[in-house]
Amino acid sequence: MKNTSFKLLLERAIFSRLSAVLLGIGFSSLFASCVPQSRAPTKIKVLSLNPDEYVGSRVHLSGRVQGVGPADSFLLVEDDTGRIMVGTEQIAQRTSCPLNSKIELTGTLRRLKSVPQPYFSMDSLLECAP
């Protein structure tokens, strides 16, 4: 009888510790995916020269706002290598970025049938500062 109850207690202790560890691993991976990963921005010239390599991929850009469309519907972003049009249609709440603001964003490079140039669709505004 003593041996059976000891065995049961041991199994419960092992199970509770194992489940706590697995639960901790699950939560840490869940929260790690919510934290933005730091990575160097892709240069606009690289996107322009190799658009097929980046179309449909998530990309991180950094530069300055050189143009703003009506109702902030798009931005013209320039880095030290080139310019690209950035659509803001994926952003739920538009944030105004004045001309010459430093901007950092993530999004997806897309191709439109009507426009020969690659088009960048922003989904996260990471920074907009004068």
mmCIF file of N, CA and C in Angstrom:
data_model
loop_
_atom_site.group_PDB
_atom_site.id
_atom_site.type_symbol
_atom_site.label_atom_id
_atom_site.label_comp_id
_atom_site.label_asym_id
_atom_site.label_seq_id
_atom_site.Cartn_x
_atom_site.Cartn_y
_atom_site.Cartn_z
ATOM 1 N N MET A 1 0.821 -1.196 0.000
ATOM 2 C CA MET A 1 0.000 0.000 0.000
ATOM 3 C C MET A 1 0.861 1.254 0.000
ATOM 4 N N LYS A 2 1.901 1.248 0.903
ATOM 5 C CA LYS A 2 2.783 2.407 0.959
ATOM 6 C C LYS A 2 3.502 2.604 -0.368
ATOM 7 N N ASN A 3 3.920 1.514 -0.963
ATOM 8 C CA ASN A 3 4.659 1.572 -2.214
ATOM 9 C C ASN A 3 3.799 2.150 -3.337
ATOM 10 N N THR A 4 2.508 1.782 -3.373
ATOM 11 C CA THR A 4 1.598 2.270 -4.392
ATOM 12 C C THR A 4 1.344 3.763 -4.238
ATOM 13 N N SER A 5 1.123 4.237 -3.016
ATOM 14 C CA SER A 5 0.867 5.664 -2.809
ATOM 15 C C SER A 5 2.124 6.496 -3.093
ATOM 16 N N PHE A 6 3.303 5.965 -2.744
ATOM 17 C CA PHE A 6 4.549 6.671 -3.046
ATOM 18 C C PHE A 6 4.742 6.779 -4.559
ATOM 19 N N LYS A 7 4.450 5.674 -5.262
ATOM 20 C CA LYS A 7 4.584 5.654 -6.713
ATOM 21 C C LYS A 7 3.623 6.660 -7.346
ATOM 22 N N LEU A 8 2.404 6.728 -6.843
ATOM 23 C CA LEU A 8 1.407 7.664 -7.346
ATOM 24 C C LEU A 8 1.849 9.107 -7.113
ATOM 25 N N LEU A 9 2.367 9.404 -5.912
ATOM 26 C CA LEU A 9 2.871 10.751 -5.615
ATOM 27 C C LEU A 9 4.037 11.122 -6.528
ATOM 28 N N LEU A 10 4.918 10.175 -6.757
ATOM 29 C CA LEU A 10 6.073 10.410 -7.619
ATOM 30 C C LEU A 10 5.627 10.697 -9.053
ATOM 31 N N GLU A 11 4.673 9.914 -9.553
ATOM 32 C CA GLU A 11 4.156 10.128 -10.908
ATOM 33 C C GLU A 11 3.506 11.506 -11.033
ATOM 34 N N ARG A 12 2.731 11.902 -10.026
ATOM 35 C CA ARG A 12 2.082 13.223 -10.051
ATOM 36 C C ARG A 12 3.111 14.348 -10.026
ATOM 37 N N ALA A 13 4.147 14.193 -9.209
ATOM 38 C CA ALA A 13 5.193 15.215 -9.126
ATOM 39 C C ALA A 13 5.919 15.351 -10.462
ATOM 40 N N ILE A 14 6.252 14.216 -11.062
ATOM 41 C CA ILE A 14 6.937 14.246 -12.359
ATOM 42 C C ILE A 14 6.031 14.860 -13.416
ATOM 43 N N PHE A 15 4.766 14.459 -13.441
ATOM 44 C CA PHE A 15 3.820 14.981 -14.417
ATOM 45 C C PHE A 15 3.641 16.493 -14.264
ATOM 46 N N SER A 16 3.497 16.966 -13.016
ATOM 47 C CA SER A 16 3.273 18.401 -12.816
ATOM 48 C C SER A 16 4.497 19.216 -13.237
ATOM 49 N N ARG A 17 5.697 18.726 -12.948
ATOM 50 C CA ARG A 17 6.914 19.447 -13.354
ATOM 51 C C ARG A 17 7.089 19.422 -14.868
ATOM 52 N N LEU A 18 6.826 18.277 -15.472
ATOM 53 C CA LEU A 18 6.952 18.161 -16.917
ATOM 54 C C LEU A 18 5.951 19.073 -17.620
ATOM 55 N N SER A 19 4.711 19.082 -17.143
ATOM 56 C CA SER A 19 3.712 19.944 -17.777
ATOM 57 C C SER A 19 4.041 21.419 -17.555
ATOM 58 N N ALA A 20 4.612 21.773 -16.401
ATOM 59 C CA ALA A 20 5.015 23.165 -16.165
ATOM 60 C C ALA A 20 6.119 23.579 -17.131
ATOM 61 N N VAL A 21 7.069 22.693 -17.362
ATOM 62 C CA VAL A 21 8.161 22.990 -18.303
ATOM 63 C C VAL A 21 7.613 23.144 -19.715
ATOM 64 N N LEU A 22 6.768 22.208 -20.147
ATOM 65 C CA LEU A 22 6.200 22.284 -21.490
ATOM 66 C C LEU A 22 5.326 23.512 -21.660
ATOM 67 N N LEU A 23 4.555 23.845 -20.647
ATOM 68 C CA LEU A 23 3.715 25.032 -20.692
ATOM 69 C C LEU A 23 4.582 26.281 -20.780
ATOM 70 N N GLY A 24 5.667 26.310 -20.023
ATOM 71 C CA GLY A 24 6.596 27.444 -20.069
ATOM 72 C C GLY A 24 7.218 27.609 -21.437
ATOM 73 N N ILE A 25 7.592 26.492 -22.060
ATOM 74 C CA ILE A 25 8.161 26.552 -23.408
ATOM 75 C C ILE A 25 7.123 27.079 -24.387
ATOM 76 N N GLY A 26 5.891 26.620 -24.262
ATOM 77 C CA GLY A 26 4.822 27.088 -25.145
ATOM 78 C C GLY A 26 4.574 28.575 -25.007
ATOM 79 N N PHE A 27 4.496 29.069 -23.764
ATOM 80 C CA PHE A 27 4.269 30.494 -23.547
ATOM 81 C C PHE A 27 5.447 31.331 -24.020
ATOM 82 N N SER A 28 6.666 30.856 -23.774
ATOM 83 C CA SER A 28 7.818 31.654 -24.194
ATOM 84 C C SER A 28 7.884 31.754 -25.710
ATOM 85 N N SER A 29 7.547 30.681 -26.424
ATOM 86 C CA SER A 29 7.567 30.769 -27.884
ATOM 87 C C SER A 29 6.415 31.624 -28.390
ATOM 88 N N LEU A 30 5.281 31.607 -27.701
ATOM 89 C CA LEU A 30 4.158 32.449 -28.085
ATOM 90 C C LEU A 30 4.521 33.916 -27.938
ATOM 91 N N PHE A 31 5.088 34.286 -26.791
ATOM 92 C CA PHE A 31 5.432 35.684 -26.570
ATOM 93 C C PHE A 31 6.633 36.115 -27.390
ATOM 94 N N ALA A 32 7.549 35.221 -27.664
ATOM 95 C CA ALA A 32 8.708 35.571 -28.491
ATOM 96 C C ALA A 32 8.267 35.933 -29.898
ATOM 97 N N SER A 33 7.190 35.302 -30.387
ATOM 98 C CA SER A 33 6.722 35.621 -31.731
ATOM 99 C C SER A 33 6.052 36.987 -31.789
ATOM 100 N N CYS A 34 5.622 37.530 -30.642
ATOM 101 C CA CYS A 34 4.995 38.849 -30.604
ATOM 102 C C CYS A 34 6.021 39.975 -30.529
ATOM 103 N N VAL A 35 7.225 39.664 -30.129
ATOM 104 C CA VAL A 35 8.260 40.680 -29.993
ATOM 105 C C VAL A 35 8.910 40.892 -31.349
ATOM 106 N N PRO A 36 8.955 42.161 -31.831
ATOM 107 C CA PRO A 36 9.576 42.393 -33.129
ATOM 108 C C PRO A 36 11.041 41.967 -33.122
ATOM 109 N N GLN A 37 11.430 41.248 -34.132
ATOM 110 C CA GLN A 37 12.809 40.809 -34.246
ATOM 111 C C GLN A 37 13.629 41.921 -34.889
ATOM 112 N N SER A 38 14.762 42.216 -34.293
ATOM 113 C CA SER A 38 15.635 43.258 -34.801
ATOM 114 C C SER A 38 16.399 42.723 -36.005
ATOM 115 N N ARG A 39 16.302 43.416 -37.122
ATOM 116 C CA ARG A 39 17.061 43.034 -38.301
ATOM 117 C C ARG A 39 17.364 44.282 -39.112
ATOM 118 N N ALA A 40 18.402 44.220 -39.888
ATOM 119 C CA ALA A 40 18.807 45.369 -40.687
ATOM 120 C C ALA A 40 17.789 45.598 -41.802
ATOM 121 N N PRO A 41 17.459 46.860 -42.068
ATOM 122 C CA PRO A 41 16.523 47.153 -43.156
ATOM 123 C C PRO A 41 17.100 46.752 -44.517
ATOM 124 N N THR A 42 16.223 46.354 -45.414
ATOM 125 C CA THR A 42 16.610 46.057 -46.791
ATOM 126 C C THR A 42 16.738 47.374 -47.542
ATOM 127 N N LYS A 43 17.761 47.517 -48.345
ATOM 128 C CA LYS A 43 17.958 48.728 -49.148
ATOM 129 C C LYS A 43 16.962 48.736 -50.304
ATOM 130 N N ILE A 44 16.430 49.909 -50.621
ATOM 131 C CA ILE A 44 15.430 50.040 -51.681
ATOM 132 C C ILE A 44 16.012 49.625 -53.031
ATOM 133 N N LYS A 45 17.267 49.944 -53.286
ATOM 134 C CA LYS A 45 17.894 49.554 -54.557
ATOM 135 C C LYS A 45 17.907 48.034 -54.715
ATOM 136 N N VAL A 46 18.118 47.314 -53.625
ATOM 137 C CA VAL A 46 18.108 45.846 -53.675
ATOM 138 C C VAL A 46 16.722 45.357 -54.092
ATOM 139 N N LEU A 47 15.668 45.985 -53.559
ATOM 140 C CA LEU A 47 14.297 45.617 -53.949
ATOM 141 C C LEU A 47 14.060 45.924 -55.424
ATOM 142 N N SER A 48 14.560 47.075 -55.885
ATOM 143 C CA SER A 48 14.357 47.489 -57.277
ATOM 144 C C SER A 48 15.101 46.594 -58.262
ATOM 145 N N LEU A 49 16.314 46.183 -57.900
ATOM 146 C CA LEU A 49 17.116 45.356 -58.805
ATOM 147 C C LEU A 49 16.692 43.890 -58.811
ATOM 148 N N ASN A 50 16.126 43.415 -57.712
ATOM 149 C CA ASN A 50 15.735 42.000 -57.583
ATOM 150 C C ASN A 50 14.294 41.859 -57.105
ATOM 151 N N PRO A 51 13.331 42.495 -57.763
ATOM 152 C CA PRO A 51 11.964 42.457 -57.224
ATOM 153 C C PRO A 51 11.375 41.057 -57.142
ATOM 154 N N ASP A 52 11.677 40.205 -58.116
ATOM 155 C CA ASP A 52 11.098 38.854 -58.106
ATOM 156 C C ASP A 52 11.545 38.047 -56.893
ATOM 157 N N GLU A 53 12.712 38.363 -56.375
ATOM 158 C CA GLU A 53 13.230 37.670 -55.200
ATOM 159 C C GLU A 53 12.478 38.074 -53.928
ATOM 160 N N TYR A 54 11.871 39.270 -53.939
ATOM 161 C CA TYR A 54 11.232 39.796 -52.735
ATOM 162 C C TYR A 54 9.709 39.876 -52.816
ATOM 163 N N VAL A 55 9.119 39.758 -54.008
ATOM 164 C CA VAL A 55 7.661 39.863 -54.148
ATOM 165 C C VAL A 55 6.991 38.815 -53.268
ATOM 166 N N GLY A 56 6.056 39.270 -52.452
ATOM 167 C CA GLY A 56 5.324 38.391 -51.547
ATOM 168 C C GLY A 56 6.023 38.149 -50.224
ATOM 169 N N SER A 57 7.247 38.639 -50.086
ATOM 170 C CA SER A 57 8.004 38.432 -48.845
ATOM 171 C C SER A 57 7.856 39.619 -47.910
ATOM 172 N N ARG A 58 7.943 39.340 -46.635
ATOM 173 C CA ARG A 58 7.916 40.397 -45.615
ATOM 174 C C ARG A 58 9.289 41.062 -45.590
ATOM 175 N N VAL A 59 9.296 42.401 -45.654
ATOM 176 C CA VAL A 59 10.532 43.173 -45.760
ATOM 177 C C VAL A 59 10.513 44.309 -44.745
ATOM 178 N N HIS A 60 11.682 44.666 -44.262
ATOM 179 C CA HIS A 60 11.876 45.765 -43.308
ATOM 180 C C HIS A 60 12.579 46.898 -44.060
ATOM 181 N N LEU A 61 11.982 48.104 -44.062
ATOM 182 C CA LEU A 61 12.554 49.271 -44.739
ATOM 183 C C LEU A 61 12.801 50.394 -43.751
ATOM 184 N N SER A 62 13.740 51.252 -44.101
ATOM 185 C CA SER A 62 14.028 52.439 -43.310
ATOM 186 C C SER A 62 14.445 53.541 -44.270
ATOM 187 N N GLY A 63 14.006 54.769 -44.011
ATOM 188 C CA GLY A 63 14.374 55.883 -44.877
ATOM 189 C C GLY A 63 13.721 57.168 -44.415
ATOM 190 N N ARG A 64 13.501 58.082 -45.373
ATOM 191 C CA ARG A 64 12.850 59.363 -45.095
ATOM 192 C C ARG A 64 11.633 59.508 -45.997
ATOM 193 N N VAL A 65 10.584 60.148 -45.479
ATOM 194 C CA VAL A 65 9.369 60.399 -46.246
ATOM 195 C C VAL A 65 9.642 61.568 -47.190
ATOM 196 N N GLN A 66 9.544 61.313 -48.507
ATOM 197 C CA GLN A 66 9.785 62.355 -49.508
ATOM 198 C C GLN A 66 8.504 62.792 -50.211
ATOM 199 N N GLY A 67 7.402 62.096 -49.957
ATOM 200 C CA GLY A 67 6.122 62.453 -50.546
ATOM 201 C C GLY A 67 4.999 61.782 -49.782
ATOM 202 N N VAL A 68 3.822 62.438 -49.774
ATOM 203 C CA VAL A 68 2.654 61.905 -49.067
ATOM 204 C C VAL A 68 1.449 62.025 -49.990
ATOM 205 N N GLY A 69 0.707 60.924 -50.164
ATOM 206 C CA GLY A 69 -0.469 60.926 -51.018
ATOM 207 C C GLY A 69 -1.683 61.513 -50.318
ATOM 208 N N PRO A 70 -2.776 61.731 -51.066
ATOM 209 C CA PRO A 70 -3.999 62.266 -50.480
ATOM 210 C C PRO A 70 -4.490 61.379 -49.335
ATOM 211 N N ALA A 71 -4.872 62.003 -48.241
ATOM 212 C CA ALA A 71 -5.363 61.298 -47.040
ATOM 213 C C ALA A 71 -4.358 60.261 -46.551
ATOM 214 N N ASP A 72 -3.082 60.523 -46.748
ATOM 215 C CA ASP A 72 -2.008 59.603 -46.330
ATOM 216 C C ASP A 72 -2.184 58.205 -46.925
ATOM 217 N N SER A 73 -2.748 58.129 -48.144
ATOM 218 C CA SER A 73 -3.003 56.830 -48.771
ATOM 219 C C SER A 73 -1.726 56.131 -49.224
ATOM 220 N N PHE A 74 -0.680 56.897 -49.465
ATOM 221 C CA PHE A 74 0.616 56.305 -49.777
ATOM 222 C C PHE A 74 1.717 57.274 -49.380
ATOM 223 N N LEU A 75 2.912 56.734 -49.255
ATOM 224 C CA LEU A 75 4.097 57.530 -48.939
ATOM 225 C C LEU A 75 5.153 57.232 -49.990
ATOM 226 N N LEU A 76 5.977 58.211 -50.271
ATOM 227 C CA LEU A 76 7.151 57.991 -51.098
ATOM 228 C C LEU A 76 8.331 57.973 -50.139
ATOM 229 N N VAL A 77 8.956 56.810 -49.997
ATOM 230 C CA VAL A 77 10.046 56.636 -49.031
ATOM 231 C C VAL A 77 11.366 56.524 -49.796
ATOM 232 N N GLU A 78 12.373 57.229 -49.279
ATOM 233 C CA GLU A 78 13.686 57.237 -49.915
ATOM 234 C C GLU A 78 14.756 56.885 -48.886
ATOM 235 N N ASP A 79 15.672 55.995 -49.280
ATOM 236 C CA ASP A 79 16.866 55.762 -48.462
ATOM 237 C C ASP A 79 18.068 56.229 -49.282
ATOM 238 N N ASP A 80 19.262 55.912 -48.879
ATOM 239 C CA ASP A 80 20.437 56.398 -49.605
ATOM 240 C C ASP A 80 20.679 55.669 -50.923
ATOM 241 N N THR A 81 19.793 54.721 -51.285
ATOM 242 C CA THR A 81 19.973 53.968 -52.532
ATOM 243 C C THR A 81 18.845 54.149 -53.534
ATOM 244 N N GLY A 82 17.703 54.705 -53.127
ATOM 245 C CA GLY A 82 16.594 54.862 -54.057
ATOM 246 C C GLY A 82 15.294 55.231 -53.371
ATOM 247 N N ARG A 83 14.205 55.222 -54.177
ATOM 248 C CA ARG A 83 12.860 55.566 -53.698
ATOM 249 C C ARG A 83 11.893 54.442 -54.027
ATOM 250 N N ILE A 84 10.835 54.358 -53.204
ATOM 251 C CA ILE A 84 9.778 53.384 -53.475
ATOM 252 C C ILE A 84 8.453 53.928 -52.951
ATOM 253 N N MET A 85 7.374 53.610 -53.671
ATOM 254 C CA MET A 85 6.040 53.992 -53.226
ATOM 255 C C MET A 85 5.573 52.970 -52.187
ATOM 256 N N VAL A 86 5.048 53.481 -51.078
ATOM 257 C CA VAL A 86 4.605 52.631 -49.974
ATOM 258 C C VAL A 86 3.118 52.870 -49.737
ATOM 259 N N GLY A 87 2.302 51.861 -49.973
ATOM 260 C CA GLY A 87 0.871 51.961 -49.721
ATOM 261 C C GLY A 87 0.559 51.738 -48.253
ATOM 262 N N THR A 88 -0.427 52.467 -47.752
ATOM 263 C CA THR A 88 -0.797 52.357 -46.339
ATOM 264 C C THR A 88 -2.152 51.680 -46.155
ATOM 265 N N GLU A 89 -2.638 50.994 -47.184
ATOM 266 C CA GLU A 89 -3.980 50.400 -47.123
ATOM 267 C C GLU A 89 -4.110 49.296 -46.087
ATOM 268 N N GLN A 90 -3.015 48.695 -45.656
ATOM 269 C CA GLN A 90 -3.059 47.620 -44.664
ATOM 270 C C GLN A 90 -3.070 48.133 -43.226
ATOM 271 N N ILE A 91 -2.860 49.429 -43.042
ATOM 272 C CA ILE A 91 -2.817 50.016 -41.703
ATOM 273 C C ILE A 91 -4.234 50.425 -41.309
ATOM 274 N N ALA A 92 -4.719 49.906 -40.186
ATOM 275 C CA ALA A 92 -6.089 50.192 -39.746
ATOM 276 C C ALA A 92 -6.276 51.671 -39.417
ATOM 277 N N GLN A 93 -5.345 52.243 -38.693
ATOM 278 C CA GLN A 93 -5.445 53.648 -38.321
ATOM 279 C C GLN A 93 -4.283 54.392 -38.963
ATOM 280 N N ARG A 94 -4.602 55.329 -39.840
ATOM 281 C CA ARG A 94 -3.556 56.066 -40.553
ATOM 282 C C ARG A 94 -2.816 56.985 -39.591
ATOM 283 N N THR A 95 -1.520 56.978 -39.699
ATOM 284 C CA THR A 95 -0.685 57.864 -38.901
ATOM 285 C C THR A 95 0.027 58.794 -39.859
ATOM 286 N N SER A 96 -0.138 60.075 -39.657
ATOM 287 C CA SER A 96 0.477 61.042 -40.547
ATOM 288 C C SER A 96 1.978 61.128 -40.288
ATOM 289 N N CYS A 97 2.754 60.961 -41.340
ATOM 290 C CA CYS A 97 4.208 61.127 -41.269
ATOM 291 C C CYS A 97 4.560 62.325 -42.143
ATOM 292 N N PRO A 98 4.957 63.430 -41.529
ATOM 293 C CA PRO A 98 5.269 64.628 -42.318
ATOM 294 C C PRO A 98 6.470 64.415 -43.241
ATOM 295 N N LEU A 99 6.574 65.270 -44.238
ATOM 296 C CA LEU A 99 7.705 65.214 -45.162
ATOM 297 C C LEU A 99 9.028 65.275 -44.415
ATOM 298 N N ASN A 100 9.979 64.531 -44.898
ATOM 299 C CA ASN A 100 11.338 64.442 -44.372
ATOM 300 C C ASN A 100 11.436 63.750 -43.011
ATOM 301 N N SER A 101 10.341 63.117 -42.563
ATOM 302 C CA SER A 101 10.392 62.341 -41.320
ATOM 303 C C SER A 101 11.195 61.073 -41.553
ATOM 304 N N LYS A 102 11.909 60.654 -40.525
ATOM 305 C CA LYS A 102 12.586 59.352 -40.571
ATOM 306 C C LYS A 102 11.501 58.306 -40.339
ATOM 307 N N ILE A 103 11.496 57.278 -41.166
ATOM 308 C CA ILE A 103 10.455 56.261 -41.069
ATOM 309 C C ILE A 103 11.087 54.869 -41.091
ATOM 310 N N GLU A 104 10.519 53.990 -40.296
ATOM 311 C CA GLU A 104 10.934 52.588 -40.290
ATOM 312 C C GLU A 104 9.658 51.766 -40.320
ATOM 313 N N LEU A 105 9.588 50.790 -41.216
ATOM 314 C CA LEU A 105 8.348 50.052 -41.408
ATOM 315 C C LEU A 105 8.618 48.645 -41.910
ATOM 316 N N THR A 106 7.592 47.825 -41.819
ATOM 317 C CA THR A 106 7.638 46.486 -42.407
ATOM 318 C C THR A 106 6.435 46.329 -43.316
ATOM 319 N N GLY A 107 6.539 45.425 -44.255
ATOM 320 C CA GLY A 107 5.445 45.188 -45.179
ATOM 321 C C GLY A 107 5.835 44.154 -46.214
ATOM 322 N N THR A 108 5.083 44.145 -47.314
ATOM 323 C CA THR A 108 5.264 43.150 -48.361
ATOM 324 C C THR A 108 5.432 43.835 -49.708
ATOM 325 N N LEU A 109 6.405 43.396 -50.476
ATOM 326 C CA LEU A 109 6.591 43.914 -51.828
ATOM 327 C C LEU A 109 5.582 43.233 -52.740
ATOM 328 N N ARG A 110 4.860 44.042 -53.522
ATOM 329 C CA ARG A 110 3.819 43.510 -54.414
ATOM 330 C C ARG A 110 4.029 44.040 -55.828
ATOM 331 N N ARG A 111 3.447 43.357 -56.775
ATOM 332 C CA ARG A 111 3.419 43.827 -58.163
ATOM 333 C C ARG A 111 1.964 44.067 -58.530
ATOM 334 N N LEU A 112 1.722 45.209 -59.155
ATOM 335 C CA LEU A 112 0.396 45.519 -59.676
ATOM 336 C C LEU A 112 0.458 45.427 -61.193
ATOM 337 N N LYS A 113 -0.585 44.909 -61.807
ATOM 338 C CA LYS A 113 -0.598 44.768 -63.267
ATOM 339 C C LYS A 113 -0.489 46.119 -63.963
ATOM 340 N N SER A 114 -1.079 47.153 -63.366
ATOM 341 C CA SER A 114 -1.113 48.468 -64.004
ATOM 342 C C SER A 114 0.150 49.300 -63.786
ATOM 343 N N VAL A 115 1.029 48.865 -62.884
ATOM 344 C CA VAL A 115 2.226 49.644 -62.559
ATOM 345 C C VAL A 115 3.464 48.773 -62.775
ATOM 346 N N PRO A 116 4.410 49.236 -63.604
ATOM 347 C CA PRO A 116 5.595 48.407 -63.865
ATOM 348 C C PRO A 116 6.563 48.316 -62.682
ATOM 349 N N GLN A 117 6.559 49.330 -61.823
ATOM 350 C CA GLN A 117 7.474 49.357 -60.680
ATOM 351 C C GLN A 117 6.932 48.493 -59.539
ATOM 352 N N PRO A 118 7.812 47.908 -58.724
ATOM 353 C CA PRO A 118 7.331 47.197 -57.532
ATOM 354 C C PRO A 118 6.654 48.177 -56.574
ATOM 355 N N TYR A 119 5.699 47.683 -55.848
ATOM 356 C CA TYR A 119 4.900 48.490 -54.936
ATOM 357 C C TYR A 119 5.025 47.868 -53.556
ATOM 358 N N PHE A 120 5.256 48.683 -52.545
ATOM 359 C CA PHE A 120 5.455 48.178 -51.196
ATOM 360 C C PHE A 120 4.203 48.438 -50.374
ATOM 361 N N SER A 121 3.618 47.400 -49.814
ATOM 362 C CA SER A 121 2.416 47.524 -48.993
ATOM 363 C C SER A 121 2.809 47.419 -47.520
ATOM 364 N N MET A 122 2.719 48.550 -46.815
ATOM 365 C CA MET A 122 3.130 48.602 -45.412
ATOM 366 C C MET A 122 2.076 47.964 -44.522
ATOM 367 N N ASP A 123 2.500 47.134 -43.561
ATOM 368 C CA ASP A 123 1.555 46.603 -42.581
ATOM 369 C C ASP A 123 1.918 46.969 -41.152
ATOM 370 N N SER A 124 3.122 47.474 -40.912
ATOM 371 C CA SER A 124 3.519 47.909 -39.567
ATOM 372 C C SER A 124 4.401 49.145 -39.657
ATOM 373 N N LEU A 125 3.989 50.188 -38.980
ATOM 374 C CA LEU A 125 4.804 51.394 -38.879
ATOM 375 C C LEU A 125 5.577 51.292 -37.575
ATOM 376 N N LEU A 126 6.885 51.124 -37.663
ATOM 377 C CA LEU A 126 7.705 50.938 -36.472
ATOM 378 C C LEU A 126 8.178 52.265 -35.894
ATOM 379 N N GLU A 127 8.404 53.256 -36.761
ATOM 380 C CA GLU A 127 8.877 54.560 -36.291
ATOM 381 C C GLU A 127 8.540 55.622 -37.320
ATOM 382 N N CYS A 128 8.143 56.786 -36.840
ATOM 383 C CA CYS A 128 7.958 57.961 -37.679
ATOM 384 C C CYS A 128 8.356 59.154 -36.822
ATOM 385 N N ALA A 129 9.540 59.700 -37.074
ATOM 386 C CA ALA A 129 10.064 60.779 -36.230
ATOM 387 C C ALA A 129 10.685 61.860 -37.099
ATOM 388 N N PRO A 130 10.549 63.110 -36.672
ATOM 389 C CA PRO A 130 11.149 64.216 -37.446
ATOM 390 C C PRO A 130 12.662 64.140 -37.508
#
